[in-house]
mmCIF file of C-alpha atoms (C1' of nucleotides) in Angstrom:
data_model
loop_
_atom_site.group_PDB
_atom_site.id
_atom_site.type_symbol
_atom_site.label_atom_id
_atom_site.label_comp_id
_atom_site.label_asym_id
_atom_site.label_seq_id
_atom_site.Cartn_x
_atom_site.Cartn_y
_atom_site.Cartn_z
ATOM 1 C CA UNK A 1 -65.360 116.638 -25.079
ATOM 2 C CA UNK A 2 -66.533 117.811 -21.690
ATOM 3 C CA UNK A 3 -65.973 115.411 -18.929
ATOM 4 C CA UNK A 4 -68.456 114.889 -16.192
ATOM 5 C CA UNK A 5 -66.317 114.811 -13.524
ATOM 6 C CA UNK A 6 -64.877 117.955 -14.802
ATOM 7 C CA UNK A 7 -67.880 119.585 -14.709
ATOM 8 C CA UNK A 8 -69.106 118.375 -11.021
ATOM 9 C CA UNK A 9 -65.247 119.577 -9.966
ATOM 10 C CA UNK A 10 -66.117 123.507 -11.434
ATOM 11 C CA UNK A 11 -69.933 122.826 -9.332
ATOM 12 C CA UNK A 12 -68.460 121.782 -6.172
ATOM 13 C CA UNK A 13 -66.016 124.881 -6.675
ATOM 14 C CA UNK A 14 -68.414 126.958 -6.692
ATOM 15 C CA UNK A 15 -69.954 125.631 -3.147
ATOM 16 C CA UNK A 16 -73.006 123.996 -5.262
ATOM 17 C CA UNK A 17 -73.815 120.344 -3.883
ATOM 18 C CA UNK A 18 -74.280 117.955 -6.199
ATOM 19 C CA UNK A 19 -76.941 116.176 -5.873
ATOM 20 C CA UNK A 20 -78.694 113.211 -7.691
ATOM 21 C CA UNK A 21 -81.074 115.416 -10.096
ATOM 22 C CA UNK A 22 -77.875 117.583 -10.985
ATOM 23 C CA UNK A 23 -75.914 114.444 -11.847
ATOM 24 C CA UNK A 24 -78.419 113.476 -13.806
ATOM 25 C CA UNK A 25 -78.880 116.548 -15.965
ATOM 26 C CA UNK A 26 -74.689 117.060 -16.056
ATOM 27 C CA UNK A 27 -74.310 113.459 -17.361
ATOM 28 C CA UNK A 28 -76.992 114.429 -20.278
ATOM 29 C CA UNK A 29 -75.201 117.808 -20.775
ATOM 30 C CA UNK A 30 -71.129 116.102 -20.875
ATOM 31 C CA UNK A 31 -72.900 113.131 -23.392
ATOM 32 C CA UNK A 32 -74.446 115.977 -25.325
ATOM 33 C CA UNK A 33 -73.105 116.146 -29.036
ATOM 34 C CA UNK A 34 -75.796 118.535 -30.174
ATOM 35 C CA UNK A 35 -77.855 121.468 -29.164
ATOM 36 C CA UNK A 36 -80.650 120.417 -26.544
ATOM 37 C CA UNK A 37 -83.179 122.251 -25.550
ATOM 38 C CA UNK A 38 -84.582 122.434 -21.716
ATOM 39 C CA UNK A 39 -87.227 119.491 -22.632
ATOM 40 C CA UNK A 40 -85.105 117.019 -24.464
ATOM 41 C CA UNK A 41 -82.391 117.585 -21.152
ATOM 42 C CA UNK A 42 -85.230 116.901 -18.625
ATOM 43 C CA UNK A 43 -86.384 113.371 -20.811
ATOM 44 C CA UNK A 44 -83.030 112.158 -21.042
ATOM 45 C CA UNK A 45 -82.109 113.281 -17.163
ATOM 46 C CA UNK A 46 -84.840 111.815 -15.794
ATOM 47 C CA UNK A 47 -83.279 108.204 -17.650
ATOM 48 C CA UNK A 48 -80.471 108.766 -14.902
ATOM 49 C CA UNK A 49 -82.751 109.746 -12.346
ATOM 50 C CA UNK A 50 -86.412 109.356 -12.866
ATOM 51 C CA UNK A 51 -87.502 111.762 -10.369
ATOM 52 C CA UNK A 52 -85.621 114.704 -12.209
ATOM 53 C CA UNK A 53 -88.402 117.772 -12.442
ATOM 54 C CA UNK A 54 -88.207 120.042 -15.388
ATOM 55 C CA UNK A 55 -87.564 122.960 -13.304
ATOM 56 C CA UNK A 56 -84.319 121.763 -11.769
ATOM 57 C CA UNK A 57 -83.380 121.536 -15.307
ATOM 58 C CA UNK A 58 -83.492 124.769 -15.646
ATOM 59 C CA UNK A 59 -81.922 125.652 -12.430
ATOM 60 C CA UNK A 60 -79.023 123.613 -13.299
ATOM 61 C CA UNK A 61 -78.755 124.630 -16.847
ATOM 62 C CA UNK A 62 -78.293 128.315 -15.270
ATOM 63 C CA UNK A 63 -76.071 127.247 -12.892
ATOM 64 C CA UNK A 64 -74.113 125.271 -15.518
ATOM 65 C CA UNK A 65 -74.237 128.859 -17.726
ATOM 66 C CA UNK A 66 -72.937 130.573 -15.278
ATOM 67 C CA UNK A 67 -69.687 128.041 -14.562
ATOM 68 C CA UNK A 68 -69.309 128.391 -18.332
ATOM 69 C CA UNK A 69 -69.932 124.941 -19.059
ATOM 70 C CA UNK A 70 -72.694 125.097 -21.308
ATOM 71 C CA UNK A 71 -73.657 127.617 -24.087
ATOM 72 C CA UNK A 72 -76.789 129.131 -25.391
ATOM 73 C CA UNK A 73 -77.009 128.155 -28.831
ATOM 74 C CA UNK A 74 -79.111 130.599 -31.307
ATOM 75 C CA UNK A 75 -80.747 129.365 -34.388
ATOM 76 C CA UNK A 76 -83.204 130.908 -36.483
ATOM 77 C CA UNK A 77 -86.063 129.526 -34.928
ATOM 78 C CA UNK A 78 -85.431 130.547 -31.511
ATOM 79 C CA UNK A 79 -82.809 130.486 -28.881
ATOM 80 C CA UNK A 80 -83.962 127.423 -27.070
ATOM 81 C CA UNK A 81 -80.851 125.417 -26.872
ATOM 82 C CA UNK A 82 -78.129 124.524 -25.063
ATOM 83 C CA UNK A 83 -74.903 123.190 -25.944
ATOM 84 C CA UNK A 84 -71.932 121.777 -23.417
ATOM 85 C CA UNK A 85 -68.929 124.756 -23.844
ATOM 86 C CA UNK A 86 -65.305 124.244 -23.526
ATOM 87 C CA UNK A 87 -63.338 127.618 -21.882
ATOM 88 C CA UNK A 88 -62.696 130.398 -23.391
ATOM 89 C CA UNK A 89 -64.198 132.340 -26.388
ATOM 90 C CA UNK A 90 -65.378 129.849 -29.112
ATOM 91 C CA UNK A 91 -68.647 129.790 -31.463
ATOM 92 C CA UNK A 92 -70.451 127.301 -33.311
ATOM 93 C CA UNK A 93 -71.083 124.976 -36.449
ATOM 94 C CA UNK A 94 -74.544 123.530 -36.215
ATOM 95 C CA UNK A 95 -76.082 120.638 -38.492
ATOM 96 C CA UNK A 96 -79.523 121.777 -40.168
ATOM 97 C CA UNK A 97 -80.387 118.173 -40.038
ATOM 98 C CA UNK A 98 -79.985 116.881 -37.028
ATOM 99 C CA UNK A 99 -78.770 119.791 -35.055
ATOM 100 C CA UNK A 100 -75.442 118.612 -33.930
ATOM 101 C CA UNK A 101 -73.261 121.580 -32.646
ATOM 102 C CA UNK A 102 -69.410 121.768 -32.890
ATOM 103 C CA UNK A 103 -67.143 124.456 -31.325
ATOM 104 C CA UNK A 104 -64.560 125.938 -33.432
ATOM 105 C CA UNK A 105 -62.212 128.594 -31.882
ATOM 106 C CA UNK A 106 -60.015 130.410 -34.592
ATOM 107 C CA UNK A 107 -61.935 133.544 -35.279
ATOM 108 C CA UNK A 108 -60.417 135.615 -37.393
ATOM 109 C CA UNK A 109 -61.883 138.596 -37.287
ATOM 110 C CA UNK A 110 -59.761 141.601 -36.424
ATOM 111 C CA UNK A 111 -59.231 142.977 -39.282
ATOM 112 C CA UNK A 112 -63.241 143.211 -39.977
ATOM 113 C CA UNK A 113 -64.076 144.267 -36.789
ATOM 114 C CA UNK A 114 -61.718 147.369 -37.645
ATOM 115 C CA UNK A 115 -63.186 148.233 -40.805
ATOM 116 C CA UNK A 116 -66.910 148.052 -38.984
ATOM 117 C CA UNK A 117 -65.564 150.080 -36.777
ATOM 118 C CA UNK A 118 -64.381 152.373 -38.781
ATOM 119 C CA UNK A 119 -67.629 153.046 -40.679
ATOM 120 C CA UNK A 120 -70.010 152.702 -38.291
ATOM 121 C CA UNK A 121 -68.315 154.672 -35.301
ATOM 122 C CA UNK A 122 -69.547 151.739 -33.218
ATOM 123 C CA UNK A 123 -66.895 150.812 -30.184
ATOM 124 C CA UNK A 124 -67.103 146.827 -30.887
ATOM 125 C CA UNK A 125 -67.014 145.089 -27.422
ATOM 126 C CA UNK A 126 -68.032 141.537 -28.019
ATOM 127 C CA UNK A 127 -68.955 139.613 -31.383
ATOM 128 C CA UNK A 128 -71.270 136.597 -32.141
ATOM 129 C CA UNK A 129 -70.638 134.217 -34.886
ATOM 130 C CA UNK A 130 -72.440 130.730 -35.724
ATOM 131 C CA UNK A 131 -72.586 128.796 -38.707
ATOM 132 C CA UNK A 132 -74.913 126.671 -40.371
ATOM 133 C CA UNK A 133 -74.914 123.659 -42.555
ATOM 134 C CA UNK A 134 -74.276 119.753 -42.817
ATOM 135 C CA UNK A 135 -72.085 118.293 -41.043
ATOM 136 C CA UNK A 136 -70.197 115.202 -42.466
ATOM 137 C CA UNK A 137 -72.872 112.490 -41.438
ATOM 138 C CA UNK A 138 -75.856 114.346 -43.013
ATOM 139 C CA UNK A 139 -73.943 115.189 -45.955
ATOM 140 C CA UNK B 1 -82.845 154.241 -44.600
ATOM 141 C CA UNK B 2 -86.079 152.431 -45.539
ATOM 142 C CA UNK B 3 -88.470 154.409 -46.715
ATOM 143 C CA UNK B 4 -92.250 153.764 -46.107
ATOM 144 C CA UNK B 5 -93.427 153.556 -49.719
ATOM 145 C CA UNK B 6 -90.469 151.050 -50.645
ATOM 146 C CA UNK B 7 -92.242 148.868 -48.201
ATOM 147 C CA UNK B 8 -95.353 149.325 -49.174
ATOM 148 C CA UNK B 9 -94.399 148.324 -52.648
ATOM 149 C CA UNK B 10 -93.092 145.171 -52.022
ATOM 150 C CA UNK B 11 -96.120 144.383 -49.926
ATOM 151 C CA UNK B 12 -98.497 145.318 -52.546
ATOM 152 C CA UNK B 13 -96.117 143.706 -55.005
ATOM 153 C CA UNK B 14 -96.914 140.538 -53.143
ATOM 154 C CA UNK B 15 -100.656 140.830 -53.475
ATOM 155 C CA UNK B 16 -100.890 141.919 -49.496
ATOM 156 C CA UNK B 17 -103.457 144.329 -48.967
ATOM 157 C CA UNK B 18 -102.680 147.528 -47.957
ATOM 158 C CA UNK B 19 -104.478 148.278 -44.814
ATOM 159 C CA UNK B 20 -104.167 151.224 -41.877
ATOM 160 C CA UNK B 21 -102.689 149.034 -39.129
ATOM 161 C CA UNK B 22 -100.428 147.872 -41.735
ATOM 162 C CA UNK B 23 -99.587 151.260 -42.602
ATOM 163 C CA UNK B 24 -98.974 151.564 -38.948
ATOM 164 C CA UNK B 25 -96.792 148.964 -38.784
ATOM 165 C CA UNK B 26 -94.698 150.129 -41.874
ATOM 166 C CA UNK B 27 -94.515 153.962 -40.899
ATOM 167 C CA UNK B 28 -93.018 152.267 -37.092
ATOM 168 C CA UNK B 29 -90.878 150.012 -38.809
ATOM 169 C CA UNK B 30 -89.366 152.205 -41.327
ATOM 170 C CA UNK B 31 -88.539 154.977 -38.703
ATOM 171 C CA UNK B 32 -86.813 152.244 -36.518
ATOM 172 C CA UNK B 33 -83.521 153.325 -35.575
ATOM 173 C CA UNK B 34 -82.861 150.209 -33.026
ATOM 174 C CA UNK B 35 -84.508 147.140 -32.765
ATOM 175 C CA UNK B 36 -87.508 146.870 -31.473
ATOM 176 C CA UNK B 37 -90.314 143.869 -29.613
ATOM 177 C CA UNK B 38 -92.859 143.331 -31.432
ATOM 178 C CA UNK B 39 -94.841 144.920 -27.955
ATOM 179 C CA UNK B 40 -92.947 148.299 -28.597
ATOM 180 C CA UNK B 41 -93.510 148.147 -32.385
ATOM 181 C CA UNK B 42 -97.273 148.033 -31.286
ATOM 182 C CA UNK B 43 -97.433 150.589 -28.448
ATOM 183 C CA UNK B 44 -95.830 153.078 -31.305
ATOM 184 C CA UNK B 45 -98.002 151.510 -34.299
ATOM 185 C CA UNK B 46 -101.250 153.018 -31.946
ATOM 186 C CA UNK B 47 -100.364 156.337 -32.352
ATOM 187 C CA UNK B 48 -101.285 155.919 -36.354
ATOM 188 C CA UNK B 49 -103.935 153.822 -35.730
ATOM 189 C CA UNK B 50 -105.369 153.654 -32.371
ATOM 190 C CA UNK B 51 -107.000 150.602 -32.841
ATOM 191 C CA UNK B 52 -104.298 148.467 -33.990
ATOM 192 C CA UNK B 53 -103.960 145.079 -32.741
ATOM 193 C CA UNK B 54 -100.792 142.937 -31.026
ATOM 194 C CA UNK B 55 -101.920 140.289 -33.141
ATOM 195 C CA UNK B 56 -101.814 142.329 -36.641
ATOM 196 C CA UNK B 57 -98.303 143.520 -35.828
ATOM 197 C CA UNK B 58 -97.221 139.587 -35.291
ATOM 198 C CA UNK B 59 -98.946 138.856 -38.766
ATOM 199 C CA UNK B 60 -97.345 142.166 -40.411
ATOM 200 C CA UNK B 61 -93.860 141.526 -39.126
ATOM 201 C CA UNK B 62 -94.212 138.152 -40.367
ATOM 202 C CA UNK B 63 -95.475 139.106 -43.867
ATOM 203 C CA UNK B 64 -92.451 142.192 -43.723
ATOM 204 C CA UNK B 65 -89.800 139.169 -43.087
ATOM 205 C CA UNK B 66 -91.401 137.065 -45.901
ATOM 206 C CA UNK B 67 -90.559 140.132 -48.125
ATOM 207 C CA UNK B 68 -87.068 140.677 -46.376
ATOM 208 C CA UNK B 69 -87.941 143.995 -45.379
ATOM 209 C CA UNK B 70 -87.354 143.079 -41.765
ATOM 210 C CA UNK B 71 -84.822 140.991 -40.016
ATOM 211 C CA UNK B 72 -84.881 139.607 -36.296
ATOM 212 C CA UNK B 73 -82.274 140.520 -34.475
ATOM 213 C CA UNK B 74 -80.781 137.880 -31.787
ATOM 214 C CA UNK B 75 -79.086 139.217 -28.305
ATOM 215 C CA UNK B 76 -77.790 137.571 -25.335
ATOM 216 C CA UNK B 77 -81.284 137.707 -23.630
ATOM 217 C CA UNK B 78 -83.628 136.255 -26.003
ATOM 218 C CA UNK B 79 -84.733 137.005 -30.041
ATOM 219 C CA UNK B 80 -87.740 139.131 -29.357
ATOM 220 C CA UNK B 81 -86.587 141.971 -31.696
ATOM 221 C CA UNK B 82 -86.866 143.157 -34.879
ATOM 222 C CA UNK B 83 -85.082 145.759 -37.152
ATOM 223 C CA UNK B 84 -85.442 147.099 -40.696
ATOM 224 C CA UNK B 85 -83.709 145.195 -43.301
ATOM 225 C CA UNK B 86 -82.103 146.483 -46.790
ATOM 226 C CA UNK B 87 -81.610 143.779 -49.474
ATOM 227 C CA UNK B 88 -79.535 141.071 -49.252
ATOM 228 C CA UNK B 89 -77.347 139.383 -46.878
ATOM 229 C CA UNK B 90 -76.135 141.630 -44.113
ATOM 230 C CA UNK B 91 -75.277 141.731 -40.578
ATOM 231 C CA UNK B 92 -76.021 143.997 -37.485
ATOM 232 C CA UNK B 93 -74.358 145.896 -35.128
ATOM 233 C CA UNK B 94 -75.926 146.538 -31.575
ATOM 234 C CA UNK B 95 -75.196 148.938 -28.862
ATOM 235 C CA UNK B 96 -75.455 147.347 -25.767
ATOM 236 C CA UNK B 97 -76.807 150.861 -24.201
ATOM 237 C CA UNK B 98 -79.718 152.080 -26.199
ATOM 238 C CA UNK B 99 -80.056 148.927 -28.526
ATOM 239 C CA UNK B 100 -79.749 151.044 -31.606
ATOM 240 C CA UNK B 101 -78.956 148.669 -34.649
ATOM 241 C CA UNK B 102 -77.305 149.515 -37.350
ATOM 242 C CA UNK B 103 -76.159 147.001 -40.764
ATOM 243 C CA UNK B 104 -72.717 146.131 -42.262
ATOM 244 C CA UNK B 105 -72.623 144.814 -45.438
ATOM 245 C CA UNK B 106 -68.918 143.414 -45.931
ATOM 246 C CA UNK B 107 -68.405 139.771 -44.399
ATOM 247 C CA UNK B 108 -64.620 138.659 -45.206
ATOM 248 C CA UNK B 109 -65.335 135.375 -43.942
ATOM 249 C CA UNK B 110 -64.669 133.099 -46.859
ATOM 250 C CA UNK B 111 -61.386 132.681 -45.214
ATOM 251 C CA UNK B 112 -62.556 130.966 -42.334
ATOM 252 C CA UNK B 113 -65.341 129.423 -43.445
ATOM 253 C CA UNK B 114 -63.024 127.151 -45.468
ATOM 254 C CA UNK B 115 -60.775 126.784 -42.558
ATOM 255 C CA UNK B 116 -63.647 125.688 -40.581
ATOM 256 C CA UNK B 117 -64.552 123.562 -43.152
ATOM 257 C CA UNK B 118 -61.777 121.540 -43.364
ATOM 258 C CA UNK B 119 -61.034 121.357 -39.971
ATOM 259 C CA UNK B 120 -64.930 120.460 -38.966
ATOM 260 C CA UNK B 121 -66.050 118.319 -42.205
ATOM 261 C CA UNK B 122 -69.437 120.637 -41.901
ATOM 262 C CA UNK B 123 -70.303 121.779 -45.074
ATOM 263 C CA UNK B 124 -71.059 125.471 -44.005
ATOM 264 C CA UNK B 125 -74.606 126.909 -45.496
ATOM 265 C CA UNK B 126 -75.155 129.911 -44.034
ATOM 266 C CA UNK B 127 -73.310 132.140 -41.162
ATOM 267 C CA UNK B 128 -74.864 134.872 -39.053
ATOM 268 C CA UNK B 129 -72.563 137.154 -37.332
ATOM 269 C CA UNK B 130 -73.746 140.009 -34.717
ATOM 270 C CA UNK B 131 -71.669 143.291 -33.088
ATOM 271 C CA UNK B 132 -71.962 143.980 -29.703
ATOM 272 C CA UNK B 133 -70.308 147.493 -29.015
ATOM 273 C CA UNK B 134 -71.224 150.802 -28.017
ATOM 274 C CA UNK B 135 -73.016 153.338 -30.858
ATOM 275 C CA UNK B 136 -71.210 156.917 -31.114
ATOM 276 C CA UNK B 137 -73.614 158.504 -28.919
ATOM 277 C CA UNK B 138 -73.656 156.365 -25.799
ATOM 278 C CA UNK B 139 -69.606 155.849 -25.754
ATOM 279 C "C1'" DG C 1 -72.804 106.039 11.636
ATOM 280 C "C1'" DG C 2 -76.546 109.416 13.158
ATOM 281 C "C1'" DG C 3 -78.137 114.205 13.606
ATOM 282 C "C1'" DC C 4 -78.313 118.987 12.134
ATOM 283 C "C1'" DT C 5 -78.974 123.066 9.033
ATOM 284 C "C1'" DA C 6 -79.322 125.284 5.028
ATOM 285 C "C1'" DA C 7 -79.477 124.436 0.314
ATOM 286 C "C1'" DT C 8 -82.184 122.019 -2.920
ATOM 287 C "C1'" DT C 9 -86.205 119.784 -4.814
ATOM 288 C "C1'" DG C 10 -90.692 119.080 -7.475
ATOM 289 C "C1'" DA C 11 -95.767 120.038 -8.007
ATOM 290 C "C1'" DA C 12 -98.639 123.498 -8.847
ATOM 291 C "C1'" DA C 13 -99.566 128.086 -9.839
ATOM 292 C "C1'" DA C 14 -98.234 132.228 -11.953
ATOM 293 C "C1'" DC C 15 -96.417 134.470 -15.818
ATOM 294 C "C1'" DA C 16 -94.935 136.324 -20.562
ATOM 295 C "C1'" DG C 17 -94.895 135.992 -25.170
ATOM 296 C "C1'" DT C 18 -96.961 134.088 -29.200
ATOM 297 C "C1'" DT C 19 -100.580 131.736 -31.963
ATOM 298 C "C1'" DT C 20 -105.260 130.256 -33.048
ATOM 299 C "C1'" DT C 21 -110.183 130.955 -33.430
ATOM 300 C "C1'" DC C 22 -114.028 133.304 -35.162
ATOM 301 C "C1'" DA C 23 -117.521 136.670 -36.024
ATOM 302 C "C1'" DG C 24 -117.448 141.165 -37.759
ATOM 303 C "C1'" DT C 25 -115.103 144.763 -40.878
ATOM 304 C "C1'" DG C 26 -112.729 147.166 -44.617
ATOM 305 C "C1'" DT C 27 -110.092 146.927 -48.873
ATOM 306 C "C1'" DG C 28 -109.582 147.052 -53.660
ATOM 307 C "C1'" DA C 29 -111.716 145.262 -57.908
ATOM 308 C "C1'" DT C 30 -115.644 145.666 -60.775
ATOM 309 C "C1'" DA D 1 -122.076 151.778 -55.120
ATOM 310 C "C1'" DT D 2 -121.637 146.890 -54.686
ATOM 311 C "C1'" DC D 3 -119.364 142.626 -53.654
ATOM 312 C "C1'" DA D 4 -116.167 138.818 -52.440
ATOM 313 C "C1'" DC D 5 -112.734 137.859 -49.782
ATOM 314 C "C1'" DA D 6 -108.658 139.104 -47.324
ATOM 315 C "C1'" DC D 7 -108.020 141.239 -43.053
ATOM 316 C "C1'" DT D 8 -108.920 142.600 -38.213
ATOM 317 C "C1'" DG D 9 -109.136 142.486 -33.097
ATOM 318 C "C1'" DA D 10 -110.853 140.383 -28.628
ATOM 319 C "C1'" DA D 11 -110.617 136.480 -26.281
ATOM 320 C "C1'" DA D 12 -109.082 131.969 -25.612
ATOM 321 C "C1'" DA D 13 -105.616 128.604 -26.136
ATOM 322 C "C1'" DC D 14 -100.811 127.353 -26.021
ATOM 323 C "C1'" DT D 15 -95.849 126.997 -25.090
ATOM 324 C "C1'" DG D 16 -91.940 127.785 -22.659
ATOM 325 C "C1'" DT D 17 -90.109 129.726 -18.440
ATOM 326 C "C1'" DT D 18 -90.206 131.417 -13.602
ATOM 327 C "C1'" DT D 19 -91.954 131.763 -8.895
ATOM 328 C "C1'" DT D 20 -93.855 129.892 -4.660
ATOM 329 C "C1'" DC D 21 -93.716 126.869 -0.906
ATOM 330 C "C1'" DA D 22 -93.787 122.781 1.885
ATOM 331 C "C1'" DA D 23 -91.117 118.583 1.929
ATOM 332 C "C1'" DT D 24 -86.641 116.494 1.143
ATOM 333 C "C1'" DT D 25 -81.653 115.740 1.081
ATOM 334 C "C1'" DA D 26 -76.522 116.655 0.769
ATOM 335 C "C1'" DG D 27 -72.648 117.610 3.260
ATOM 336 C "C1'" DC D 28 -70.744 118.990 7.705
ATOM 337 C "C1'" DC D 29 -69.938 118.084 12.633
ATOM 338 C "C1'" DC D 30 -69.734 115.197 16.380
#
DNA sequence: GGGCTAATTGAAAACAGTTTTCAGTGTGAT
DNA sequence: ATCACACTGAAAACTGTTTTCAATTAGCCC
């Protein structure tokens, strides 16, 4: 789980200043057990601080990106989620049903990113891997 | 390699008509090295028929999924492209140069999928993997 | 604590990609 | 050749995202 104070410490790192709209939106982000997109962020920021405009939303969600705190999360029908990150390399198990994401880290892949490599005389450089299904409260 | 009248079978197959933007579409689609925007597929789809339409190639594309002769392909910077498909489950490999795409069939993941399994309580559906690399010409 | 400066904000406008609408057209069956 | 109906394309409508710009505010300095 991502604390907020965690994340304002990697903000203020950064020389960002935190102020009252970004609170708001990294409180909704560290409280975040699922994939939100831009609009759910902005309704539930704007709980912590009404004035909250969608486009600081975005700003912040970049800005957020960018410290590595949050992750894009892909599904079939679009791209238009995000989803709080812990460090490091890690992908995702997201719920069909109600769209909770969890990180999992172990990826195991060497050995088939070898053989791809092999046959497809592709240099491999990064990978992407998410999977779908229920998770133990929708079951 | 897709061939054009492969496609065009399963289209007629479905009861689609076979028309000349269509056609268009197909020919573009089944020459398709790399992924391509449905705004590129159309730009090429003109030269076989000048007066195709951005809107037909959105309907075609979505009628060539349907059939699974066409798969959208996800990158860091959005999910506005689409590549030729061959049957079944597979999984693509991009080169982050000249976006060519190219499949891989094998997917030795059952191993981790049950390790993620346990260790999440998801029960995993579906998984989607994607290469990121370099393609033998651009390295 | 109050004042200063540059970063930050939000409303509106601009923008890009996609979908819907609808009158006219072309396909494939007969 | 004729016909019904699926298909087409231009324009308009939409959705999600980004830019613009004047007003505001956080954090620093005294």
């Amino acid at each position: 789980m991502l604390s907020e104070s965690s994340l304002a410490q990697a903000f203020t790192a950064r020389g960002y200043k935190l102020t009252r709209p970004r609170r708001a939106v990294l409180k909704v982000v560290a409280q975040a057990g699922a994939g939100l997109s831009p609009a759910q962020i902005h309704a539930r920021a704007k709980k912590f601080h009404p004035h909250t405009g969608l486009v600081t939303v975005y700003r912040t969600l970049d800005l957020l990106a960018e410290c590595g705190a949050v992750r894009r999360v892909h599904g079939e029908d679009g791209c238009h989620s995000y989803a709080p990150a812990s460090a490091g390399h890690a992908h995702h198990v997201i719920c069909g049903q109600c769209h909770a994401v969890v990180e999992f880290e172990e990826c195991d892949l060497a050995e088939l990113l070898k053989t791809v490599q092999r046959r497809t005389g592709y240099k491999i450089q990064e990978h992407w891997l998410e999977l779908f299904g229920l998770c133990p409260n929708c079951r």
